[in-house]
mmCIF file of C-alpha atoms in Angstrom:
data_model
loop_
_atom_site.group_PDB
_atom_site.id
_atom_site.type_symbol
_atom_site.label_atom_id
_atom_site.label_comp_id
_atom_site.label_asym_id
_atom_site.label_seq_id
_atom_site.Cartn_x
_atom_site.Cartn_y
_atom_site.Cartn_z
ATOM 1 C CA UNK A 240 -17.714 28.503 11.376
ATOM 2 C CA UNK A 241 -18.760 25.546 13.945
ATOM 3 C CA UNK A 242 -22.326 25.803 15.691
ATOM 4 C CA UNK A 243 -22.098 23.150 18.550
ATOM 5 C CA UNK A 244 -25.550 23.270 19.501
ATOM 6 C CA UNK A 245 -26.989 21.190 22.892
ATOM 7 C CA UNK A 246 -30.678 20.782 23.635
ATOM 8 C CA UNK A 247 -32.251 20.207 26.971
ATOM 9 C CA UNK A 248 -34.158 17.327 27.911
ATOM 10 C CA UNK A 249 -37.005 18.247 30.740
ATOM 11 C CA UNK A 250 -38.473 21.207 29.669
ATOM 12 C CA UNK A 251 -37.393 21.219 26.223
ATOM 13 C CA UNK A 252 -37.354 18.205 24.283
ATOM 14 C CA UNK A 253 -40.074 16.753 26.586
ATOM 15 C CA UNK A 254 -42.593 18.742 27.488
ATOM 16 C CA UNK A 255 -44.616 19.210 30.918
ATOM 17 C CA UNK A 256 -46.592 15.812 30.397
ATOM 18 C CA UNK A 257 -43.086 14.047 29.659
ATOM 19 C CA UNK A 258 -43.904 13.927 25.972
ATOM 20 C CA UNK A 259 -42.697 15.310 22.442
ATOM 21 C CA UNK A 260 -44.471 17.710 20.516
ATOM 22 C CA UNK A 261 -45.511 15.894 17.093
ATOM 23 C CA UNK A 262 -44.234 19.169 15.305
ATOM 24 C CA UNK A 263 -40.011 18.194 17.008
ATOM 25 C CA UNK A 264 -39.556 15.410 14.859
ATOM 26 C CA UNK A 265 -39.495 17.357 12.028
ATOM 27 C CA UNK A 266 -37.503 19.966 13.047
ATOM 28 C CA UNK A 267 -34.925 17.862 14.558
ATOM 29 C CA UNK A 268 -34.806 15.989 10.996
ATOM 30 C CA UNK A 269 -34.712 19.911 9.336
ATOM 31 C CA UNK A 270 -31.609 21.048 11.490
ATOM 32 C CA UNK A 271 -29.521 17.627 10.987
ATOM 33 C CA UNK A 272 -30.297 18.206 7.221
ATOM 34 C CA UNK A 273 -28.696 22.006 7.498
ATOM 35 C CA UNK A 274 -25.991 21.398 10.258
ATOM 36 C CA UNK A 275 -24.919 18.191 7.867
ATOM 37 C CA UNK A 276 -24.819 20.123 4.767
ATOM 38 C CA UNK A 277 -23.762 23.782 6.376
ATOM 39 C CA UNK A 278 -22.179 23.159 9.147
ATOM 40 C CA UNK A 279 -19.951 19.567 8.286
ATOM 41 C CA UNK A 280 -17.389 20.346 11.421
ATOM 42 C CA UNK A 281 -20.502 20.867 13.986
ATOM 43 C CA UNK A 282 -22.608 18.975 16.358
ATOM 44 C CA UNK A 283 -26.556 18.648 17.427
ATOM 45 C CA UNK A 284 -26.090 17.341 21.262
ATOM 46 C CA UNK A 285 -29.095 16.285 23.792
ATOM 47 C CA UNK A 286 -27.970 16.866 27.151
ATOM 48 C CA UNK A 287 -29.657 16.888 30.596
ATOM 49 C CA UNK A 288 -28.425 17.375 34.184
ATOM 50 C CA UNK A 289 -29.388 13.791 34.917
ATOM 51 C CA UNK A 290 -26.604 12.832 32.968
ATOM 52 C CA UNK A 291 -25.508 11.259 29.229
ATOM 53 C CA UNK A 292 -27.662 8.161 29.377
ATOM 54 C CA UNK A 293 -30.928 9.508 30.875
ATOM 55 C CA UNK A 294 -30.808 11.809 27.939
ATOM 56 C CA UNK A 295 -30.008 9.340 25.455
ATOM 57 C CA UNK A 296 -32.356 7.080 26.996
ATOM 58 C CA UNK A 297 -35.210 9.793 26.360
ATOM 59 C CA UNK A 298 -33.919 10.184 22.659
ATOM 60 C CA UNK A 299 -34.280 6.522 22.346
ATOM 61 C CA UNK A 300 -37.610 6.341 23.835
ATOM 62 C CA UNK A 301 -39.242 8.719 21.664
ATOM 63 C CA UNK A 302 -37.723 6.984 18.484
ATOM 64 C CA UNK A 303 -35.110 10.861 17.987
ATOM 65 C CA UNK A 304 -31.734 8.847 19.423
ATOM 66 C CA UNK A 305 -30.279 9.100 15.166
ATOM 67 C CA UNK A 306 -31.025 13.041 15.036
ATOM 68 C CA UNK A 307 -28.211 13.689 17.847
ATOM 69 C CA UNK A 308 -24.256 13.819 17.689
ATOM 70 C CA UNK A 309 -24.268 12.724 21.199
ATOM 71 C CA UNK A 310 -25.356 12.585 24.928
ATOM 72 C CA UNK A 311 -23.832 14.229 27.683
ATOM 73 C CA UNK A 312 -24.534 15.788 31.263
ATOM 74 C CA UNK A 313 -24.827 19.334 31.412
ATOM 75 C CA UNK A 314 -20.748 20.439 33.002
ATOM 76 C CA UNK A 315 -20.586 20.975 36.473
ATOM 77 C CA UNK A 316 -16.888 21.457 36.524
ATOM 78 C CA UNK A 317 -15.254 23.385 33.538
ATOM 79 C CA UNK A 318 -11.395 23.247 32.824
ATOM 80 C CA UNK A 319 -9.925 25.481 30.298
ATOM 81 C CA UNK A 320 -7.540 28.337 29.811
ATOM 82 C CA UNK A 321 -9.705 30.764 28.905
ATOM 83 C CA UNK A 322 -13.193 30.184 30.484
ATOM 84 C CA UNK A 323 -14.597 32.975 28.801
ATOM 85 C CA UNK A 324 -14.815 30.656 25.490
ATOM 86 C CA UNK A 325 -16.795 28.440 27.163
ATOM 87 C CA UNK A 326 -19.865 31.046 27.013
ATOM 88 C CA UNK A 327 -22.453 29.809 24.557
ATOM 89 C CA UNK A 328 -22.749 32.617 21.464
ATOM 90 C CA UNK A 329 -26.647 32.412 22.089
ATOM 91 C CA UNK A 330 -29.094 31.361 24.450
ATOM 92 C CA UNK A 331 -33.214 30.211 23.377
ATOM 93 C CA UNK A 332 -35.034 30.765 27.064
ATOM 94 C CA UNK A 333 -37.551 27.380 26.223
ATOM 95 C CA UNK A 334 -40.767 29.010 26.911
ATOM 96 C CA UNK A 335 -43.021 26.003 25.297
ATOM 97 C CA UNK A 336 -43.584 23.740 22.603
ATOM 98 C CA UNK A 337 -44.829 27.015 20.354
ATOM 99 C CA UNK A 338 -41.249 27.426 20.007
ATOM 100 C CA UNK A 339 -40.846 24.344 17.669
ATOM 101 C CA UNK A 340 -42.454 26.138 14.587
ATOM 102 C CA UNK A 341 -39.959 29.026 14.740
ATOM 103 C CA UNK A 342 -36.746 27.210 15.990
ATOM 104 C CA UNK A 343 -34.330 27.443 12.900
ATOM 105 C CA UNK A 344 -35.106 30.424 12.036
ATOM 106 C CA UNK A 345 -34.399 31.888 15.654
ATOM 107 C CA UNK A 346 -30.579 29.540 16.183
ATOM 108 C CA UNK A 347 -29.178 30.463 12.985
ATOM 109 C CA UNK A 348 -29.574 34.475 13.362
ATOM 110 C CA UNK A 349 -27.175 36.623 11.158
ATOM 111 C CA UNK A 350 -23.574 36.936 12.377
ATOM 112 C CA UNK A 351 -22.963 40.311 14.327
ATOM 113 C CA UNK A 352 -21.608 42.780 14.145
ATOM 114 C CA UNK A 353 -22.334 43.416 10.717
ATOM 115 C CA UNK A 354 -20.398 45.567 8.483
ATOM 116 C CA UNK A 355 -23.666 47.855 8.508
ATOM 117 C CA UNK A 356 -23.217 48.157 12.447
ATOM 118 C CA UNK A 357 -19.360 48.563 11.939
ATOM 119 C CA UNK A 358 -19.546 51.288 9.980
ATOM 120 C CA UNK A 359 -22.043 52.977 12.362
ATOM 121 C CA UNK A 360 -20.073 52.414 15.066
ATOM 122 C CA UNK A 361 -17.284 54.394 13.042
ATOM 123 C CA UNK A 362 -19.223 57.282 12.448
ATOM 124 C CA UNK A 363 -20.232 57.425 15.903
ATOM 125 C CA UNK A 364 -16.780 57.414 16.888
ATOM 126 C CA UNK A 365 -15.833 59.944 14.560
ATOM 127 C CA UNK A 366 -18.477 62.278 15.120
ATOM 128 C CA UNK A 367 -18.047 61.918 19.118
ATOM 129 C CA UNK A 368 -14.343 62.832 18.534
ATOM 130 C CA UNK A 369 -14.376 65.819 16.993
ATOM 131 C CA UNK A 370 -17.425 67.670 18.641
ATOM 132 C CA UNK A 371 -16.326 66.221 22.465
ATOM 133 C CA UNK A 372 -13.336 69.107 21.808
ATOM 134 C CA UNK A 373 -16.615 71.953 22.310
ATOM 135 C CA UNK A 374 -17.495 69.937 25.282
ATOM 136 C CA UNK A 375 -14.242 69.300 27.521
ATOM 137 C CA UNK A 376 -15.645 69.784 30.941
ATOM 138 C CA UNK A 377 -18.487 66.886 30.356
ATOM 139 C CA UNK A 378 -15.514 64.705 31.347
ATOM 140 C CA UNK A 379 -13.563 64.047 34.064
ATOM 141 C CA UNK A 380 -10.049 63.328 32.273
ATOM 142 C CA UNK A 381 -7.887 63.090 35.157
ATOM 143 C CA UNK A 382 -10.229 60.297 37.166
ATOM 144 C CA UNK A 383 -10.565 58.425 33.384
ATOM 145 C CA UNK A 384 -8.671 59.139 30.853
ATOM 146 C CA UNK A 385 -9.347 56.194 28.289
ATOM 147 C CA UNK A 386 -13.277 56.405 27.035
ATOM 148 C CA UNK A 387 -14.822 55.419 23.583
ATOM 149 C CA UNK A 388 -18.636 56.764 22.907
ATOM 150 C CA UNK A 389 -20.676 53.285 23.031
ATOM 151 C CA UNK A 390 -23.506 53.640 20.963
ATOM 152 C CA UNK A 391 -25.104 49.855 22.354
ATOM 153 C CA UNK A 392 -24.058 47.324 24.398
ATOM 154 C CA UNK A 393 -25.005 43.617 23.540
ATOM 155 C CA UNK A 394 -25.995 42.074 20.361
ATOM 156 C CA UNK A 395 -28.185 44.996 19.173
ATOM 157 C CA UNK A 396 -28.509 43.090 15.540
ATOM 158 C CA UNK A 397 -30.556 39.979 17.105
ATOM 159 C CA UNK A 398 -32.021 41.472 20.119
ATOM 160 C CA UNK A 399 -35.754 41.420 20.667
ATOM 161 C CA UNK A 400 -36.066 43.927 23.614
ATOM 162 C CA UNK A 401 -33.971 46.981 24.053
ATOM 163 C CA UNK A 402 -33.734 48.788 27.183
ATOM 164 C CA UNK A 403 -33.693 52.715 26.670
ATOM 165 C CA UNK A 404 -31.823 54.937 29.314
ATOM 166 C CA UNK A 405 -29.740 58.546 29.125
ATOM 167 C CA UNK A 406 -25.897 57.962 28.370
ATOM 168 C CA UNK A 407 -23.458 55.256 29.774
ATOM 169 C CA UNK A 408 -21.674 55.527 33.067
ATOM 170 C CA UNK A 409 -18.321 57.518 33.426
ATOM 171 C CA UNK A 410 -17.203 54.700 35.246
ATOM 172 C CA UNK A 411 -17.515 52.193 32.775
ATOM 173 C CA UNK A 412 -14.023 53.673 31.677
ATOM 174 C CA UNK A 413 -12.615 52.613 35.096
ATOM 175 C CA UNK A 414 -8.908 50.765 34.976
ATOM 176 C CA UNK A 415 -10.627 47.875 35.787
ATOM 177 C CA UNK A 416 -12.847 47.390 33.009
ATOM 178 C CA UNK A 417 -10.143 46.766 30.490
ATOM 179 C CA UNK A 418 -10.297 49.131 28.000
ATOM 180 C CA UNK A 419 -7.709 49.756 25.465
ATOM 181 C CA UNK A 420 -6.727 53.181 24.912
ATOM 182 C CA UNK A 421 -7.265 52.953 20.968
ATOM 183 C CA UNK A 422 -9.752 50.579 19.236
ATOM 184 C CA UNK A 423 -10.648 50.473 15.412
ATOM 185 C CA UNK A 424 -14.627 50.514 14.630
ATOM 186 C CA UNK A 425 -14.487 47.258 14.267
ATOM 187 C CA UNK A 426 -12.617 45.766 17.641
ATOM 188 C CA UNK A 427 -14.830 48.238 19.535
ATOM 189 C CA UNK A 428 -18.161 46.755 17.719
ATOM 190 C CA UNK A 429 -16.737 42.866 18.521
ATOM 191 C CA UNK A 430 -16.668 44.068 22.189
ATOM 192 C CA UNK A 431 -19.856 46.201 22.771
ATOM 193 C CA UNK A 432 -22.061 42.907 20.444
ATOM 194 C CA UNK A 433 -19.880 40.289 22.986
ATOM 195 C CA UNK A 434 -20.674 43.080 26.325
ATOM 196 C CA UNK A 435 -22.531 41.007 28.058
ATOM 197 C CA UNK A 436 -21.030 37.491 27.495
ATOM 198 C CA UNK A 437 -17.518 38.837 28.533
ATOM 199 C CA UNK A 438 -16.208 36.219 31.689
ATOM 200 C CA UNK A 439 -13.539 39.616 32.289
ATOM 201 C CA UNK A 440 -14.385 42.061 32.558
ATOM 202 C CA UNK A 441 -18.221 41.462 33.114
ATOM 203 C CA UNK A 442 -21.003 43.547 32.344
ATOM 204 C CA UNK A 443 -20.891 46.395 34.762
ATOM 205 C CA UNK A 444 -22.831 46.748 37.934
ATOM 206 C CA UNK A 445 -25.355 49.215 36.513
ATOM 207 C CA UNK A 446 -26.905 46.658 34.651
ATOM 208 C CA UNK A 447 -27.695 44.606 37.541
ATOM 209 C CA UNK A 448 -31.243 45.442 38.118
ATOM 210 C CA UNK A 449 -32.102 46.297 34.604
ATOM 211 C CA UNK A 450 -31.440 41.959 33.977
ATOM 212 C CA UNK A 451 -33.531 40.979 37.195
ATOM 213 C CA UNK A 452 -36.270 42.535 35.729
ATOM 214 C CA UNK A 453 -36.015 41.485 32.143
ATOM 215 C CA UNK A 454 -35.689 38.027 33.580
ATOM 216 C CA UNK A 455 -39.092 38.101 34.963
ATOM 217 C CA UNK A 456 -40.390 38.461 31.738
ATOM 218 C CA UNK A 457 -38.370 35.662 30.390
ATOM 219 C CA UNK A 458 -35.460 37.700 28.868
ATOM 220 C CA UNK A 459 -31.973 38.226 29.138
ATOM 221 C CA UNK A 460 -28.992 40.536 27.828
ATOM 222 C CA UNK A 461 -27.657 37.235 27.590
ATOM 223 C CA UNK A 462 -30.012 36.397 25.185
ATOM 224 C CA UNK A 463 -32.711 38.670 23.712
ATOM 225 C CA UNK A 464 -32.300 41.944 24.934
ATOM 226 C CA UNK A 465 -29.370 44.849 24.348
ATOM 227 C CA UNK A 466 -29.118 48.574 25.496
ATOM 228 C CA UNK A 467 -29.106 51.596 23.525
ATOM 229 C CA UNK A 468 -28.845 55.399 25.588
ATOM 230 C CA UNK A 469 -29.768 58.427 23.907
ATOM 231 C CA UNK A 470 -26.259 59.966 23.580
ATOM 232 C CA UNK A 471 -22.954 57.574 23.267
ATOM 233 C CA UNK A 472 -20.748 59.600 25.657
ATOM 234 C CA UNK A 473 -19.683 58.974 29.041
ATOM 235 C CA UNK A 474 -19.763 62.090 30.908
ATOM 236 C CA UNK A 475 -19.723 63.148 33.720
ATOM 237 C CA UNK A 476 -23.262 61.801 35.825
ATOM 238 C CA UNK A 477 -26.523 63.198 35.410
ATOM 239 C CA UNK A 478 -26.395 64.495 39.320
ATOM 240 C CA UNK A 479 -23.209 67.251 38.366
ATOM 241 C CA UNK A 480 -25.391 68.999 35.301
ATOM 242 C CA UNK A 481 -27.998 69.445 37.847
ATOM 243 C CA UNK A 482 -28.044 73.296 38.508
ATOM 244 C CA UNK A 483 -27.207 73.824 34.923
ATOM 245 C CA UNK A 484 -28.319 71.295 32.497
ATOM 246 C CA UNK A 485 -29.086 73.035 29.458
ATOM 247 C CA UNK A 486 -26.266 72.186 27.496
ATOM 248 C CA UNK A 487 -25.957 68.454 28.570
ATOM 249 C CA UNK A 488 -29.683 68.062 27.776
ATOM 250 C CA UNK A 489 -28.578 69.854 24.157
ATOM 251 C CA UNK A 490 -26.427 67.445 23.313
ATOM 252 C CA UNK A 491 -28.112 64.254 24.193
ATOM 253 C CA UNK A 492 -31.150 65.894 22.431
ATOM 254 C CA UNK A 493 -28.354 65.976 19.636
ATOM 255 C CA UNK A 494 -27.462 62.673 19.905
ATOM 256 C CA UNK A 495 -30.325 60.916 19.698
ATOM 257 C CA UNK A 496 -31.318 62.871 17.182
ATOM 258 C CA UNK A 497 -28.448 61.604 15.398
ATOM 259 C CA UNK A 498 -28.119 58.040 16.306
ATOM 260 C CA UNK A 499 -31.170 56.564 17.713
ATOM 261 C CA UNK A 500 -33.224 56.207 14.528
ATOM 262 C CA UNK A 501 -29.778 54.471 12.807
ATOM 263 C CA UNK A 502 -29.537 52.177 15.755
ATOM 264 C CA UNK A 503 -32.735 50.889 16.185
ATOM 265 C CA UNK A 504 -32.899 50.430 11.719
ATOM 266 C CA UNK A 505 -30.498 48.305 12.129
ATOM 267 C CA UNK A 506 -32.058 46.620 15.356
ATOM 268 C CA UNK A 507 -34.346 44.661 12.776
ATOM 269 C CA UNK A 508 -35.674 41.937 15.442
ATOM 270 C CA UNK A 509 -36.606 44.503 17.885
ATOM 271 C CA UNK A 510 -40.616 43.894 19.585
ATOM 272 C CA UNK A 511 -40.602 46.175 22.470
ATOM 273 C CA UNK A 512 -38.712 49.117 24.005
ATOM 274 C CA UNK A 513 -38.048 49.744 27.946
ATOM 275 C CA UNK A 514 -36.890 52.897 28.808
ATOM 276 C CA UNK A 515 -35.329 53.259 32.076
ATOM 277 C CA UNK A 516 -35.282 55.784 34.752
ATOM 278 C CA UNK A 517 -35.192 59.621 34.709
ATOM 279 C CA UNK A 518 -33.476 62.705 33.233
ATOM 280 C CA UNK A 519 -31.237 65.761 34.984
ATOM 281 C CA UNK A 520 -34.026 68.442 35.524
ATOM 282 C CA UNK A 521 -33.418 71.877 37.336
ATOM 283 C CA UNK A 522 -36.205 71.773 38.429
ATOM 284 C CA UNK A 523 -36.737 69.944 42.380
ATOM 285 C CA UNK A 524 -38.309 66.573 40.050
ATOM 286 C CA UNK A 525 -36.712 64.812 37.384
ATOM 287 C CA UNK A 526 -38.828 63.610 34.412
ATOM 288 C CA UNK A 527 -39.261 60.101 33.735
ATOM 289 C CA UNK A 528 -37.240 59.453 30.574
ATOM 290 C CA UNK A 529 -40.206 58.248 28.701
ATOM 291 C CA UNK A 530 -41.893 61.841 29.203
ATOM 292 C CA UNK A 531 -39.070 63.384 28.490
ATOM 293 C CA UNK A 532 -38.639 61.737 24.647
ATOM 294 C CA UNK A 533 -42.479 62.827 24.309
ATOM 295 C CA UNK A 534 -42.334 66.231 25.088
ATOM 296 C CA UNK A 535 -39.109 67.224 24.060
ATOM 297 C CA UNK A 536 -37.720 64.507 20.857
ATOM 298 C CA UNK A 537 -41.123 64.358 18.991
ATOM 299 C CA UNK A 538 -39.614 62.210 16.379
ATOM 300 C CA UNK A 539 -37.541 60.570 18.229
ATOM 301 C CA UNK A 540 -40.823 59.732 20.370
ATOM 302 C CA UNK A 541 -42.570 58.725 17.136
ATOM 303 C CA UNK A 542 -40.401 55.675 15.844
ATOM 304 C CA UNK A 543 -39.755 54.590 19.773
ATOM 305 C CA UNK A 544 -43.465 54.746 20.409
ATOM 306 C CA UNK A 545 -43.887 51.637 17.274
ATOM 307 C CA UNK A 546 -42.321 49.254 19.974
ATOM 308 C CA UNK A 547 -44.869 48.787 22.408
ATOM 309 C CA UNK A 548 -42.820 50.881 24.928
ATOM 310 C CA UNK A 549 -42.833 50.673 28.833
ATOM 311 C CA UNK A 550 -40.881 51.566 31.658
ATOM 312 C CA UNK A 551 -38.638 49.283 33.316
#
């Protein structure tokens, strides 16, 4: 496997006085040692948005020009068949020269999804199968009739936030989004890992404000972050169980019973937990989600509550 990787000048490789950190050197001379003896087909590029020779100019200021591959200007027009490709596989957010001491470690994460997460995703899709026949009227079959439980979406494996909410959106089934009417454990668990770096379909609407506010903490699906929901299955929305909820409430409880302690084992890099939103009540006011979990999935509660959880 090739890992092209291309560092930023301003902001990264210099810091806010326009100078390197002493500890860079070294690392720079630790990843050329690894990419050189791991990686022989792959490249260590500086680039900037002022162009190939400002950057190379800054490498050769600062006596780093030797650690690099090359020098280039960050694209402003991209040509290719299938643009989608073009999408790095991860993305550091450059927060500060603390970041030096823990670089390598964070680039080269484990490849995902593993065959841990693989066969999770089959047993989710296996379990969903058989007891959605007791459940029939949770869909709408007619409106979409291809759906696949999605126990995450992201890269749930590296992620270092997850965001929490109640199941996924009927509507991510649409005949827009591209989904095949059969997928293997593993083609499904390529696509929910890859969810949010897809070029088409992208990530659906829903997630929209959910990114605006990780991103004001400095995170990103794109990067750090990846959803879990306490039950897999698309049903019908929350809104239609509203008179009635009991047994939608049953078998989320079920769920995430189920699948939300196996999920977030094998979310090893995981810091912090946002749950999102609210929960179909019968009541005239919904629950916050977060109150929910504590009241009524004690254990569930219990292992969620180790993450420094919020509301988001």
């Amino acid at each position: 496997m090739s890992v092209n990787i291309f560092l930023d000048v301003d902001g990264t490789l210099l810091n806010s006085n326009e100078g390197v950190d002493p500890r860079a050197k070294e690392i720079l001379r630790q990843l050329r040692r690894k990419i050189d003896a791991e990686y022989p087909d792959s490249g260590l590029y500086l680039w900037s948005g002022a162009g190939g020779d400002y950057a190379r100019s800054k490498a050769e200021e600062h006596g780093l020009a030797g650690f690099f591959s090359g020098f280039a200007g960050k694209p402003d027009i991209i040509i290719d068949d299938n643009p989608s490709s073009v999408f790095p596989r991860k993305t550091i957010i450059w927060n500060g020269d603390s970041q030096w001491q823990n670089l390598i470690s964070t680039m080269f994460t484990e490849f995902s999804p593993s065959d841990q997460l693989v066969k999770l995703v089959n047993e989710v899709q296996t379990t969903v199968a058989h007891t959605d026949n007791q459940i029939p009227e949770f869909y709408d079959e007619k409106k979409f009739p291809i759906r696949h439980p999605i126990p995450f979406f992201g890269d749930l494996e590296n992620a270092e936030i997850l965001t929490l909410a109640v199941n996924p959106s009927p509507r991510e089934f649409h005949e827009d989004r591209c989904w095949k009417n059969q997928m293997e454990a593993r083609e499904l668990s390529f696509r929910l890992v890859n969810y949010f770096r897809l070029w088409n379909p992208p990530a659906h609407g829903w997630f929209a404000s959910l990114e605006t506010n990780l991103r004001r903490n400095n995170c990103s699906y794109l990067s750090n972050s990846a959803h879990i929901d306490l039950s897999p299955r698309a049903t019908h929305k929350m809104s239609e169980f509203r008179n009635d909820p009991t047994r939608f409430l049953a078998m989320v409880n079920s769920d995430a019973i189920r699948w939300l302690p196996k999920l977030i084992h094998l979310a090893k890099k995981v810091k912090k937990v946002r749950v999102h939103f609210k929960i179909v009540s019968a009541e005239r006011e919904w629950p916050w989600l977060d109150d929910y979990i504590q009241t009524n999935l004690k254990d569930v509660w219990s292992l969620l509550e180790q993450y420094n959880i919020d509301r988001i």
